[in-house]
Amino acid sequence: MRISMEWLREWVSVEESAEQFGHRLTMAGLELDAIEAAAPAFSGVRIGLVLAVAPHPDADRLRVCQVDAGTGETLNIVCGAPNAVAGMRAPVACLGAVLPGDFRIKRSRLRGVESQGMLCSAVELGLAESSDGLMELPADAPVGVDLREWLGLDDAILEVDLTPNRADCLGMLGVAREAGALLEQPVGGPVIETVPAATESAVEVRVTDAEACPIYAARVIEGLDPHAQTPLWIRERLRRCGLRPLHPVVDVTNYVMLELGQPMHAFAADAAGPALTVRFGGAGDRLRLLNGNDIEPGPADLLVAGQGGPLALAGIMGGEQSAVGSSTTRIVLESAHFSPRALAGRARAHGLHTDASHRFERGVDPTIPLYAMERATAMILQIAGGTAGPVVHAGTLPAAHAEVPIGLRRERIVRVLGVALAPSEVERILSGLGCRVTAVEGGWQVLPLRARFDLVREEDLIEELARVHGYERLPQTLPHATAPVTSATQDAIGARKRELADMGFHEVISFSFIGTDWAGAFYPEVSGLALANPISSELAVMRPGLWPGLVRTAAHNVARQRGDLRLFEHGLRFVPDASGLRQESRLAGLLCGRAEPEHWQAARRPVDFFDAKGVVESLCAQSAGTLRFVPAVHPGLHDGQSAQVRLDGRGIGWVGALHPSLRERFDVPELFLFELDAGIVAEVRVPAFKDLSAFPAIRRDIALVVDEAVPAGEMLAAVAELGLPVLQETRLFDVYRGQGLEENEKSIALGLILRAFDRTLGEGDVDSVTKAVVDQLSARFGAKPRY
């Protein structure tokens, strides 16, 4: 929002400098981005009256003007502007004047004719980007007066960055109210009176969805002067606020938007027809916008339609067909309240962002459309003449905008702010912000201003008290607090995260929403929950898992020559199901690059599946249950290097290599991922002491030939199922393929560790255990001893 200090001072007495007032706004939560001058520096420019214009004797495109600049003598000035005519008033840079860019005006001769100054265009004064000739000033502009002083060009413009909840300050009315509360000054403003209807001309108004458009008002104004010009003071205020003057009617609607915060629009009445309908788009709707873009509005687009079809994207931009032009003498003026929910994201969907959509998406005062209609009507009649018809409107304030009082307690103020504000101070601040305050036992009942959509509870009112009273005036004593008690689950997850950090992993935190392409690539079987109003197309759905964020982070680092990565993240995944949205706590990780730090004595070995599997085993080492890795297919993982992680038969996650197609798609090297149910990983067993045997252990090694497809883990699990008391451990210590075996065979070597608690084992004990193991593996997998 661009705030003209000169304009603001017409509403509120601001005696502070622009810098001081800007600092005050920042401290109150309206952050000041910049302070700009209303015009570039120039001096020596006066208001001049062109007395006579004659052709240059030696140049067809030049003219010799006689100009009265209030200096006591008539100036002879050579000018090339095509609009220079006798009787006009225009800026005159007298001898010695300095124009923007340090251009100094000196006495000169142009094609043999002396020139004693320079008649200026708006471009030459830095007041416009383009112009067709001299800057024409009003007929009542006082000749000889300094132009800078007369136009108030020493004005300062404050560029304020408003947060989305402060849409009430997107108009001078809201800014003035804020300034009045901060400076303890009364707030003025224009007197808005009802303009009586002077003609019966009117249009019918229909609204098909009262929730999307609670209030819609329209008024016919006819008999406009097509040659009318927007007054200079309006053009100047528009320019200082960043808008370009276009046409008197359009300029008035923009001016009222800047003044009251209410966007408006005007249709050429002949194109609009006898009735206006506010409805959502349907099949066959087409509209060419004022910017020349052709769109096909969909069922989510709110439209204003006439007899021939859509006339405007409601609250966003009008159509070219009904645009007000230089020959328009009859218009339909619109003033409406559109729901933020109905317009949210619709401008962005068509590649647009307008001043109107910016305001309506954040919320406009629903009580102001009819006031804005009267204000705009009066200004248009004053500038372009004509007669106004009756105001036709449909709708009333919906229940969502009903006034609901908020209770404010004195003791709550003290508890939250740490300071007791005087009752008079509380009432002054809230009343100054437009609230209606009634004292009750122990506090107040407060009816917030309708424009303040962000004031809905007691804490909101206390925040207003704090920022207007001054954050810097609040006590700086630290609050007393006790450390929160964490749950056993939180402690266990914290321990797992510290364990990952000890293994060289770095924690990352990524957005909980991702692009639909990323979600579809990793989790095609899950229909991710789409956001109603996403920040961008890359953040459009809630993530069904944590891998996309890790892979995106890895791609970012690899592109910057950081290839050795150990990343993990703990967060929620969001999976829609029949009961609604299921939110699950997950712990995920990523490995990429070298398996060990670079060292001159060690060969470079890249990480592989078993490195990732080892990390998972370490994380689950304290889990209560039997951990197994079962070969399975996951859309995001390599078919031959992926496994489902199971604990006591239930799936708790996945581990594997990123699928080659995804590696190519996201331009990352080979990397390995795991993702586990954090809640289950946090279920750790309490360590328990086991007796130690006083007798020696015996090891017996066996080698078995099995089919290549038999997983070694399944063989170990089958041995464990025997439950042999003296078999304490089974170790896989070798896998052999090659000479002496068929192409589809492999040799698995197992070490059997045997120990008893009551005696030293004999050869018979060892043989019986070995036979039981071989028989079990032979029956289950067709294993044959290898000699």
Short mmCIF file of C-alpha atoms in Angstrom, two decimals, residues 284-739:
data_model
loop_
_atom_site.label_atom_id
_atom_site.label_comp_id
_atom_site.label_asym_id
_atom_site.label_seq_id
_atom_site.Cartn_x
_atom_site.Cartn_y
_atom_site.Cartn_z
CA GLY A 284 -19.91 -22.01 -23.36
CA ASP A 285 -18.88 -18.92 -21.38
CA ARG A 286 -16.12 -16.88 -22.97
CA LEU A 287 -14.74 -13.51 -22.02
CA ARG A 288 -12.11 -11.15 -23.39
CA LEU A 289 -10.64 -9.22 -20.49
CA LEU A 290 -9.54 -5.60 -20.47
CA ASN A 291 -5.92 -6.73 -20.82
CA GLY A 292 -6.78 -8.49 -24.10
CA ASN A 293 -6.62 -12.04 -22.74
CA ASP A 294 -9.34 -14.45 -23.81
CA ILE A 295 -10.49 -16.84 -21.09
CA GLU A 296 -13.09 -19.58 -20.70
CA PRO A 297 -14.46 -19.17 -17.16
CA GLY A 298 -15.08 -22.39 -15.30
CA PRO A 299 -17.61 -23.35 -12.62
CA ALA A 300 -15.30 -21.94 -9.90
CA ASP A 301 -15.17 -18.47 -11.52
CA LEU A 302 -17.68 -15.89 -10.28
CA LEU A 303 -18.96 -13.72 -13.15
CA VAL A 304 -21.01 -10.60 -13.71
CA ALA A 305 -23.09 -11.34 -16.81
CA GLY A 306 -25.35 -9.21 -19.01
CA GLN A 307 -27.82 -10.08 -21.70
CA GLY A 308 -25.08 -11.14 -24.10
CA GLY A 309 -22.99 -13.22 -21.72
CA PRO A 310 -20.16 -12.57 -19.24
CA LEU A 311 -19.14 -8.94 -18.73
CA ALA A 312 -16.48 -9.33 -16.03
CA LEU A 313 -14.62 -11.70 -13.76
CA ALA A 314 -16.33 -10.59 -10.57
CA GLY A 315 -14.02 -8.73 -8.25
CA ILE A 316 -11.01 -9.26 -10.53
CA MET A 317 -11.20 -7.59 -13.97
CA GLY A 318 -13.81 -6.31 -16.39
CA GLY A 319 -14.33 -7.40 -19.96
CA GLU A 320 -13.33 -5.57 -23.11
CA GLN A 321 -16.86 -5.73 -24.55
CA SER A 322 -18.34 -3.52 -21.81
CA ALA A 323 -15.32 -1.25 -21.30
CA VAL A 324 -15.94 2.47 -20.76
CA GLY A 325 -14.36 4.48 -23.59
CA SER A 326 -13.95 8.01 -24.86
CA SER A 327 -17.40 7.96 -26.51
CA THR A 328 -19.32 6.44 -23.58
CA THR A 329 -22.14 8.64 -22.31
CA ARG A 330 -24.13 6.06 -20.33
CA ILE A 331 -22.70 3.70 -17.72
CA VAL A 332 -23.74 1.17 -15.08
CA LEU A 333 -21.77 1.71 -11.89
CA GLU A 334 -21.10 -1.40 -9.77
CA SER A 335 -20.33 -1.60 -6.05
CA ALA A 336 -20.42 -5.04 -4.43
CA HIS A 337 -19.09 -7.26 -1.68
CA PHE A 338 -17.60 -10.54 -2.90
CA SER A 339 -16.69 -13.27 -0.44
CA PRO A 340 -12.94 -13.91 -0.01
CA ARG A 341 -13.65 -17.65 -0.20
CA ALA A 342 -15.35 -17.28 -3.60
CA LEU A 343 -12.43 -15.31 -5.08
CA ALA A 344 -9.50 -17.02 -3.37
CA GLY A 345 -6.99 -18.11 -6.00
CA ARG A 346 -9.21 -17.32 -8.99
CA ALA A 347 -7.13 -14.38 -10.22
CA ARG A 348 -3.98 -16.48 -9.99
CA ALA A 349 -5.69 -19.29 -11.88
CA HIS A 350 -5.94 -16.96 -14.89
CA GLY A 351 -2.46 -15.46 -14.45
CA LEU A 352 -3.85 -12.22 -13.00
CA HIS A 353 -3.31 -10.07 -9.94
CA THR A 354 -5.31 -6.87 -9.76
CA ASP A 355 -5.86 -4.21 -7.12
CA ALA A 356 -9.46 -5.37 -6.81
CA SER A 357 -8.62 -9.07 -6.40
CA HIS A 358 -5.88 -8.21 -3.91
CA ARG A 359 -8.48 -6.53 -1.70
CA PHE A 360 -11.40 -8.91 -2.14
CA GLU A 361 -9.25 -11.99 -1.47
CA ARG A 362 -8.23 -10.52 1.89
CA GLY A 363 -11.64 -9.15 2.83
CA VAL A 364 -13.37 -5.81 2.25
CA ASP A 365 -15.67 -4.05 4.70
CA PRO A 366 -19.11 -5.51 3.84
CA THR A 367 -20.92 -2.39 5.11
CA ILE A 368 -19.31 0.06 2.70
CA PRO A 369 -20.49 -0.75 -0.87
CA LEU A 370 -23.50 1.63 -0.77
CA TYR A 371 -21.41 4.47 0.72
CA ALA A 372 -18.83 3.95 -2.02
CA MET A 373 -21.63 4.05 -4.61
CA GLU A 374 -22.79 7.48 -3.37
CA ARG A 375 -19.22 8.80 -3.20
CA ALA A 376 -18.37 7.66 -6.74
CA THR A 377 -21.69 8.93 -8.12
CA ALA A 378 -21.15 12.42 -6.69
CA MET A 379 -17.61 12.63 -8.08
CA ILE A 380 -18.63 11.42 -11.57
CA LEU A 381 -21.49 13.92 -11.75
CA GLN A 382 -19.16 16.70 -10.65
CA ILE A 383 -16.53 15.84 -13.26
CA ALA A 384 -18.54 14.61 -16.26
CA GLY A 385 -22.07 15.87 -15.57
CA GLY A 386 -25.03 13.64 -16.33
CA THR A 387 -27.92 12.34 -14.25
CA ALA A 388 -28.05 9.37 -11.91
CA GLY A 389 -30.76 6.77 -11.59
CA PRO A 390 -31.79 4.91 -8.43
CA VAL A 391 -29.42 2.51 -6.67
CA VAL A 392 -30.62 -1.06 -7.23
CA HIS A 393 -29.12 -3.62 -4.89
CA ALA A 394 -29.61 -7.24 -3.96
CA GLY A 395 -28.71 -9.06 -0.77
CA THR A 396 -27.98 -8.23 2.83
CA LEU A 397 -25.17 -8.95 5.24
CA PRO A 398 -24.98 -12.73 5.74
CA ALA A 399 -24.94 -14.38 9.14
CA ALA A 400 -21.17 -14.76 8.92
CA HIS A 401 -20.90 -10.97 9.20
CA ALA A 402 -23.24 -10.63 12.15
CA GLU A 403 -21.90 -8.51 14.98
CA VAL A 404 -20.72 -10.77 17.79
CA PRO A 405 -19.48 -9.05 20.96
CA ILE A 406 -16.13 -10.11 22.37
CA GLY A 407 -15.57 -10.17 26.09
CA LEU A 408 -12.39 -8.46 27.31
CA ARG A 409 -11.26 -9.00 30.92
CA ARG A 410 -9.00 -6.61 32.84
CA GLU A 411 -7.10 -9.43 34.55
CA ARG A 412 -6.52 -11.15 31.21
CA ILE A 413 -4.84 -8.01 29.86
CA VAL A 414 -2.47 -7.96 32.83
CA ARG A 415 -1.75 -11.67 32.52
CA VAL A 416 -0.94 -11.53 28.81
CA LEU A 417 0.86 -8.16 28.59
CA GLY A 418 2.37 -8.01 32.06
CA VAL A 419 1.08 -4.47 32.57
CA ALA A 420 -2.23 -3.00 33.72
CA LEU A 421 -3.59 -0.46 31.24
CA ALA A 422 -5.87 2.26 32.54
CA PRO A 423 -9.53 1.68 31.61
CA SER A 424 -9.57 5.00 29.77
CA GLU A 425 -6.56 3.89 27.72
CA VAL A 426 -8.24 0.61 26.79
CA GLU A 427 -11.42 2.38 25.72
CA ARG A 428 -9.50 5.06 23.80
CA ILE A 429 -7.47 2.56 21.81
CA LEU A 430 -10.34 0.27 20.90
CA SER A 431 -12.71 3.14 20.10
CA GLY A 432 -10.03 4.75 17.98
CA LEU A 433 -9.80 1.54 15.97
CA GLY A 434 -13.51 1.73 15.20
CA CYS A 435 -14.75 -0.70 17.84
CA ARG A 436 -17.79 -0.05 19.99
CA VAL A 437 -16.84 -0.52 23.62
CA THR A 438 -19.21 -1.03 26.55
CA ALA A 439 -17.93 -1.27 30.13
CA VAL A 440 -19.17 -4.29 32.09
CA GLU A 441 -18.28 -5.89 35.41
CA GLY A 442 -14.63 -6.89 35.31
CA GLY A 443 -13.97 -5.61 31.78
CA TRP A 444 -15.67 -4.68 28.54
CA GLN A 445 -17.93 -5.96 25.79
CA VAL A 446 -16.41 -5.03 22.41
CA LEU A 447 -18.09 -4.96 19.00
CA PRO A 448 -15.25 -4.94 16.43
CA LEU A 449 -15.31 -2.87 13.28
CA ARG A 450 -16.84 -4.90 10.45
CA ALA A 451 -13.73 -4.31 8.32
CA ARG A 452 -11.53 -6.04 10.93
CA PHE A 453 -12.03 -9.68 10.04
CA ASP A 454 -9.05 -10.56 12.24
CA LEU A 455 -10.72 -9.50 15.51
CA VAL A 456 -12.63 -12.58 16.65
CA ARG A 457 -11.48 -13.36 20.20
CA GLU A 458 -10.14 -11.78 23.36
CA GLU A 459 -6.48 -12.30 22.49
CA ASP A 460 -6.97 -10.37 19.24
CA LEU A 461 -8.17 -7.34 21.19
CA ILE A 462 -5.25 -7.63 23.60
CA GLU A 463 -2.88 -7.67 20.63
CA GLU A 464 -4.45 -4.44 19.38
CA LEU A 465 -3.94 -2.88 22.81
CA ALA A 466 -0.29 -3.97 22.86
CA ARG A 467 0.66 -2.67 19.43
CA VAL A 468 -1.15 0.69 19.73
CA HIS A 469 0.03 1.23 23.31
CA GLY A 470 3.52 0.38 22.05
CA TYR A 471 5.42 -2.88 22.28
CA GLU A 472 8.46 -0.93 23.40
CA ARG A 473 6.50 0.33 26.42
CA LEU A 474 5.65 -3.14 27.69
CA PRO A 475 7.76 -4.56 30.56
CA GLN A 476 10.76 -6.60 29.48
CA THR A 477 10.76 -9.09 32.34
CA LEU A 478 10.91 -12.66 31.14
CA PRO A 479 7.88 -14.82 31.94
CA HIS A 480 8.23 -17.64 34.45
CA ALA A 481 7.77 -20.99 32.80
CA THR A 482 8.41 -24.63 33.56
CA ALA A 483 9.87 -27.02 31.07
CA PRO A 484 7.14 -29.11 29.43
CA VAL A 485 7.01 -32.77 30.34
CA THR A 486 7.73 -34.88 27.31
CA SER A 487 6.12 -38.23 26.67
CA ALA A 488 7.98 -41.50 26.44
CA THR A 489 7.27 -41.56 22.70
CA GLN A 490 8.79 -38.10 22.20
CA ASP A 491 11.84 -39.11 24.21
CA ALA A 492 12.26 -42.30 22.17
CA ILE A 493 11.95 -40.47 18.85
CA GLY A 494 14.44 -37.88 20.13
CA ALA A 495 16.83 -40.71 20.93
CA ARG A 496 16.45 -42.14 17.41
CA LYS A 497 17.13 -38.69 15.92
CA ARG A 498 20.27 -38.31 18.05
CA GLU A 499 21.34 -41.77 16.94
CA LEU A 500 21.02 -40.71 13.30
CA ALA A 501 22.99 -37.55 14.03
CA ASP A 502 25.74 -39.70 15.59
CA MET A 503 25.85 -41.69 12.34
CA GLY A 504 26.54 -38.49 10.38
CA PHE A 505 22.98 -37.65 9.31
CA HIS A 506 21.71 -34.07 9.08
CA GLU A 507 18.09 -33.29 9.89
CA VAL A 508 16.03 -31.38 7.32
CA ILE A 509 12.56 -29.85 7.62
CA SER A 510 10.56 -29.57 4.41
CA PHE A 511 7.09 -28.32 3.53
CA SER A 512 4.15 -30.57 4.37
CA PHE A 513 2.79 -29.89 0.87
CA ILE A 514 4.36 -30.82 -2.44
CA GLY A 515 3.63 -30.68 -6.15
CA THR A 516 1.19 -33.11 -7.72
CA ASP A 517 3.96 -34.37 -10.03
CA TRP A 518 6.20 -35.28 -7.07
CA ALA A 519 3.32 -36.93 -5.21
CA GLY A 520 2.32 -38.93 -8.28
CA ALA A 521 5.89 -40.02 -8.97
CA PHE A 522 6.53 -41.48 -5.51
CA TYR A 523 3.01 -42.46 -4.45
CA PRO A 524 0.85 -43.03 -7.56
CA GLU A 525 -1.55 -45.23 -5.59
CA VAL A 526 -2.40 -42.37 -3.16
CA SER A 527 -4.70 -39.48 -4.13
CA GLY A 528 -3.04 -36.66 -2.21
CA LEU A 529 -5.28 -34.12 -0.47
CA ALA A 530 -5.36 -31.04 -2.73
CA LEU A 531 -5.12 -27.60 -1.09
CA ALA A 532 -8.01 -25.21 -1.74
CA ASN A 533 -5.69 -22.22 -2.14
CA PRO A 534 -2.10 -23.41 -2.73
CA ILE A 535 0.85 -21.02 -2.53
CA SER A 536 1.99 -22.29 -5.93
CA SER A 537 1.53 -25.27 -8.24
CA GLU A 538 4.66 -26.82 -6.70
CA LEU A 539 2.96 -26.87 -3.29
CA ALA A 540 -0.51 -28.05 -4.25
CA VAL A 541 -1.14 -31.28 -2.27
CA MET A 542 -0.42 -32.59 1.23
CA ARG A 543 2.51 -35.00 1.11
CA PRO A 544 1.68 -38.74 1.23
CA GLY A 545 5.23 -39.39 2.44
CA LEU A 546 8.56 -37.76 3.31
CA TRP A 547 10.72 -38.94 0.40
CA PRO A 548 9.91 -36.09 -2.04
CA GLY A 549 11.25 -33.49 0.38
CA LEU A 550 14.44 -35.48 0.98
CA VAL A 551 15.04 -36.07 -2.74
CA ARG A 552 14.41 -32.39 -3.54
CA THR A 553 16.93 -31.42 -0.85
CA ALA A 554 19.43 -33.93 -2.24
CA ALA A 555 19.00 -32.58 -5.78
CA HIS A 556 19.60 -29.05 -4.50
CA ASN A 557 22.84 -30.11 -2.78
CA VAL A 558 24.12 -32.34 -5.59
CA ALA A 559 23.67 -29.47 -8.05
CA ARG A 560 26.10 -27.54 -5.82
CA GLN A 561 28.76 -30.27 -5.71
CA ARG A 562 27.67 -31.64 -2.33
CA GLY A 563 27.35 -35.30 -3.26
CA ASP A 564 28.05 -37.09 0.04
CA LEU A 565 24.75 -36.82 1.86
CA ARG A 566 23.14 -38.30 4.95
CA LEU A 567 19.73 -36.67 5.49
CA PHE A 568 16.76 -37.51 7.68
CA GLU A 569 13.42 -35.96 8.53
CA HIS A 570 10.78 -36.63 11.16
CA GLY A 571 7.30 -35.41 10.26
CA LEU A 572 3.76 -36.25 9.28
CA ARG A 573 2.44 -37.82 6.13
CA PHE A 574 -1.16 -37.26 5.07
CA VAL A 575 -3.19 -40.09 3.55
CA PRO A 576 -6.88 -39.63 2.70
CA ASP A 577 -9.07 -42.61 3.57
CA ALA A 578 -12.71 -43.46 4.22
CA SER A 579 -12.58 -41.92 7.69
CA GLY A 580 -11.11 -38.62 6.47
CA LEU A 581 -7.47 -37.61 6.54
CA ARG A 582 -5.07 -39.99 8.27
CA GLN A 583 -1.97 -38.29 9.68
CA GLU A 584 0.94 -40.59 10.49
CA SER A 585 4.26 -39.78 12.14
CA ARG A 586 7.16 -41.01 9.97
CA LEU A 587 10.95 -41.12 10.24
CA ALA A 588 12.69 -41.10 6.85
CA GLY A 589 16.28 -40.93 5.66
CA LEU A 590 18.44 -40.66 2.54
CA LEU A 591 22.00 -41.82 1.80
CA CYS A 592 24.08 -40.76 -1.19
CA GLY A 593 27.74 -40.64 -2.20
CA ARG A 594 30.63 -42.32 -0.38
CA ALA A 595 30.03 -44.93 2.29
CA GLU A 596 33.02 -43.75 4.33
CA PRO A 597 34.83 -40.39 4.61
CA GLU A 598 37.56 -39.91 2.02
CA HIS A 599 40.92 -41.29 3.18
CA TRP A 600 44.18 -42.05 1.42
CA GLN A 601 44.36 -45.57 2.86
CA ALA A 602 40.81 -46.57 2.03
CA ALA A 603 39.31 -47.31 -1.36
CA ARG A 604 36.28 -45.26 -2.37
CA ARG A 605 33.12 -47.30 -1.87
CA PRO A 606 29.70 -45.84 -2.72
CA VAL A 607 26.80 -46.43 -0.38
CA ASP A 608 24.59 -49.39 -1.25
CA PHE A 609 21.37 -51.05 -0.18
CA PHE A 610 23.00 -52.71 2.79
CA ASP A 611 24.21 -49.39 4.21
CA ALA A 612 20.60 -48.17 4.27
CA LYS A 613 19.45 -51.53 5.64
CA GLY A 614 22.05 -51.29 8.40
CA VAL A 615 20.76 -47.86 9.44
CA VAL A 616 17.23 -49.29 9.70
CA GLU A 617 18.49 -52.24 11.74
CA SER A 618 20.26 -49.86 14.11
CA LEU A 619 17.12 -47.72 14.54
CA CYS A 620 15.04 -50.82 15.28
CA ALA A 621 17.63 -52.55 17.46
CA GLN A 622 15.70 -51.76 20.64
CA SER A 623 12.26 -52.49 19.20
CA ALA A 624 10.23 -55.19 20.84
CA GLY A 625 9.86 -57.79 18.12
CA THR A 626 11.55 -59.64 15.29
CA LEU A 627 12.76 -57.42 12.45
CA ARG A 628 12.64 -58.76 8.89
CA PHE A 629 13.22 -57.32 5.42
CA VAL A 630 10.87 -58.80 2.83
CA PRO A 631 11.53 -58.22 -0.90
CA ALA A 632 8.64 -56.17 -2.28
CA VAL A 633 7.86 -53.63 -5.00
CA HIS A 634 7.35 -49.92 -4.24
CA PRO A 635 6.61 -47.35 -7.03
CA GLY A 636 9.38 -45.06 -5.84
CA LEU A 637 12.06 -47.74 -5.39
CA HIS A 638 14.22 -49.88 -7.67
CA ASP A 639 12.43 -53.19 -8.27
CA GLY A 640 15.53 -55.27 -7.51
CA GLN A 641 16.73 -53.21 -4.54
CA SER A 642 13.68 -52.64 -2.37
CA ALA A 643 12.27 -54.31 0.71
CA GLN A 644 9.38 -53.86 3.06
CA VAL A 645 10.45 -53.56 6.69
CA ARG A 646 8.41 -55.85 8.96
CA LEU A 647 8.34 -56.10 12.72
CA ASP A 648 6.65 -59.23 14.04
CA GLY A 649 4.91 -59.62 10.69
CA ARG A 650 3.44 -56.07 10.42
CA GLY A 651 4.79 -53.63 7.85
CA ILE A 652 6.43 -50.60 9.44
CA GLY A 653 8.17 -49.06 6.43
CA TRP A 654 10.35 -49.40 3.35
CA VAL A 655 14.01 -49.34 2.39
CA GLY A 656 15.66 -49.37 -1.03
CA ALA A 657 17.29 -47.56 -3.93
CA LEU A 658 15.50 -44.72 -5.71
CA HIS A 659 13.89 -45.96 -8.94
CA PRO A 660 16.10 -45.29 -12.01
CA SER A 661 13.31 -43.45 -13.82
CA LEU A 662 12.96 -41.06 -10.87
CA ARG A 663 16.72 -40.59 -10.72
CA GLU A 664 16.66 -39.44 -14.34
CA ARG A 665 13.51 -37.37 -13.88
CA PHE A 666 14.80 -35.43 -10.87
CA ASP A 667 18.45 -35.41 -11.99
CA VAL A 668 20.00 -37.07 -8.94
CA PRO A 669 22.67 -39.78 -8.63
CA GLU A 670 22.07 -43.21 -7.15
CA LEU A 671 20.69 -42.81 -3.65
CA PHE A 672 19.02 -44.97 -1.04
CA LEU A 673 15.94 -44.20 1.02
CA PHE A 674 14.15 -45.53 4.04
CA GLU A 675 10.93 -44.53 5.75
CA LEU A 676 9.60 -45.99 8.99
CA ASP A 677 6.57 -45.63 11.21
CA ALA A 678 8.01 -43.34 13.90
CA GLY A 679 5.46 -44.44 16.47
CA ILE A 680 6.45 -48.09 16.17
CA VAL A 681 10.19 -47.32 16.11
CA ALA A 682 9.63 -45.41 19.34
CA GLU A 683 8.16 -48.51 21.04
CA VAL A 684 11.40 -49.74 22.58
CA ARG A 685 11.70 -52.72 24.90
CA VAL A 686 13.07 -52.31 28.39
CA PRO A 687 16.51 -53.95 28.58
CA ALA A 688 16.53 -57.10 30.69
CA PHE A 689 19.44 -59.05 32.09
CA LYS A 690 20.13 -62.53 30.73
CA ASP A 691 22.14 -65.17 32.53
CA LEU A 692 25.68 -65.83 31.32
CA SER A 693 26.82 -69.37 30.76
CA ALA A 694 29.94 -70.58 32.51
CA PHE A 695 30.52 -73.17 29.80
CA PRO A 696 32.40 -72.65 26.52
CA ALA A 697 30.73 -72.01 23.17
CA ILE A 698 31.15 -74.26 20.15
CA ARG A 699 30.95 -73.12 16.54
CA ARG A 700 29.97 -75.34 13.64
CA ASP A 701 30.07 -73.95 10.08
CA ILE A 702 27.88 -75.32 7.32
CA ALA A 703 27.59 -74.41 3.62
CA LEU A 704 24.30 -75.00 1.80
CA VAL A 705 23.52 -74.68 -1.89
CA VAL A 706 20.17 -73.05 -2.60
CA ASP A 707 18.36 -71.43 -5.51
CA GLU A 708 19.50 -67.91 -6.35
CA ALA A 709 16.02 -66.53 -5.55
CA VAL A 710 16.07 -67.77 -1.91
CA PRO A 711 16.67 -64.83 0.48
CA ALA A 712 19.32 -65.42 3.11
CA GLY A 713 17.14 -63.64 5.64
CA GLU A 714 14.38 -66.20 5.13
CA MET A 715 16.87 -68.98 5.87
CA LEU A 716 17.98 -67.31 9.10
CA ALA A 717 14.33 -66.83 10.12
CA ALA A 718 13.64 -70.52 9.42
CA VAL A 719 16.53 -71.54 11.69
CA ALA A 720 15.22 -69.25 14.45
CA GLU A 721 11.80 -70.93 14.19
CA LEU A 722 13.33 -74.22 15.39
CA GLY A 723 13.72 -72.73 18.88
CA LEU A 724 16.73 -74.92 19.72
CA PRO A 725 17.79 -74.09 23.33
CA VAL A 726 21.51 -74.53 22.78
CA LEU A 727 21.63 -72.63 19.46
CA GLN A 728 22.41 -69.12 20.69
CA GLU A 729 23.17 -67.44 17.36
CA THR A 730 23.24 -68.09 13.62
CA ARG A 731 25.67 -66.00 11.56
CA LEU A 732 25.73 -65.54 7.80
CA PHE A 733 29.42 -65.21 6.96
CA ASP A 734 29.74 -66.02 3.26
CA VAL A 735 27.83 -66.09 -0.03
CA TYR A 736 29.50 -67.83 -2.96
CA ARG A 737 28.63 -67.99 -6.66
CA GLY A 738 30.83 -69.39 -9.34
CA GLN A 739 32.80 -72.51 -10.21
#
